[in-house]
Amino acid sequence: MKLLLVEDSERLRATLARGLREGGFTVDVAADGAAATGYLSAYAYDLVVLDLGLPRLDGFGVLRALPATGERPRVLVLSARDQVSDRIDALNAGADDYLVKPFSFDELLARLHALARRPGEARADVLEHAGVRLDPQSHQAWSNGTPIALTPREFALLELLLRHRGRVFARATILERIAGSASEASDRSIEVVVFSLRRKLADAGCEHLIENRRGAGYLIA
Ligand code: CA
């Protein structure tokens, strides 16, 4: 999940960015509204956490600059303005959710996850990185345009790591996510899946994609 954090308070920005990264998001930060619109026109984001009181261009200006239709990120407004009218103004301007400061970080995370799950316009769901392409709809994978035949577990592992790039997954977490809790698979069998996936990727010309962090787990950086 790629997220843009727009907040002018340096301290809050740093704290939030760290927490959101730990929560599995890929985070870019902007300190004012003009920088935010620059990021939003240059990159595709899944989510935006947006302060309203911002220098150069306020949060409403940022909301108005977003495309009204088609591919657009979900926006959660994070503001000290606690009047119902502020909330209504922000929702009318295109915000998807509103959280008043001070807030609980756990609630912010929960709301962001809910926003990310909310069904909306068809999303381009093909995952692509470093020459590897993955289509979760058709369950097909390619390396530099050449199809790679993956088992369901190999596919699920690659999808998990690509979807949360930069996040380290422990073997136990991977096991739970790709094998299911009722499975008889073990941590050891995850190593086997990682090994065979790496070999297939290497054979297809894509080496060193999956990194091992000793004692911590695996990631795609
Ligand atoms: Ca502010």
PDB file of C-alpha atoms in Angstrom, residues 4 19 29 40 59 61 69 85 102 108 116 187 200 215:
ATOM      1  CA  LEU A   4       1.128   9.934   1.038  1.00  0.00           C
ATOM      2  CA  GLY A  19       4.342   4.240  12.686  1.00  0.00           C
ATOM      3  CA  VAL A  29       5.754  12.630   3.129  1.00  0.00           C
ATOM      4  CA  LEU A  40      -0.106  13.288  -6.228  1.00  0.00           C
ATOM      5  CA  GLY A  59      -6.107  20.534   2.693  1.00  0.00           C
ATOM      6  CA  GLY A  61      -7.038  22.860  -2.003  1.00  0.00           C
ATOM      7  CA  THR A  69     -13.314  10.276 -11.130  1.00  0.00           C
ATOM      8  CA  SER A  85     -19.371  21.544   9.638  1.00  0.00           C
ATOM      9  CA  PRO A 102      -5.717  14.131  19.031  1.00  0.00           C
ATOM     10  CA  LEU A 108      -5.879   5.647  12.423  1.00  0.00           C
ATOM     11  CA  ALA A 116      -8.028   0.250   1.631  1.00  0.00           C
ATOM     12  CA  ASP A 187       8.270 -22.941   9.309  1.00  0.00           C
ATOM     13  CA  LYS A 200      12.392 -20.119 -10.457  1.00  0.00           C
ATOM     14  CA  GLY A 215      16.592 -13.972  12.299  1.00  0.00           C
TER      15      GLY A 215
END
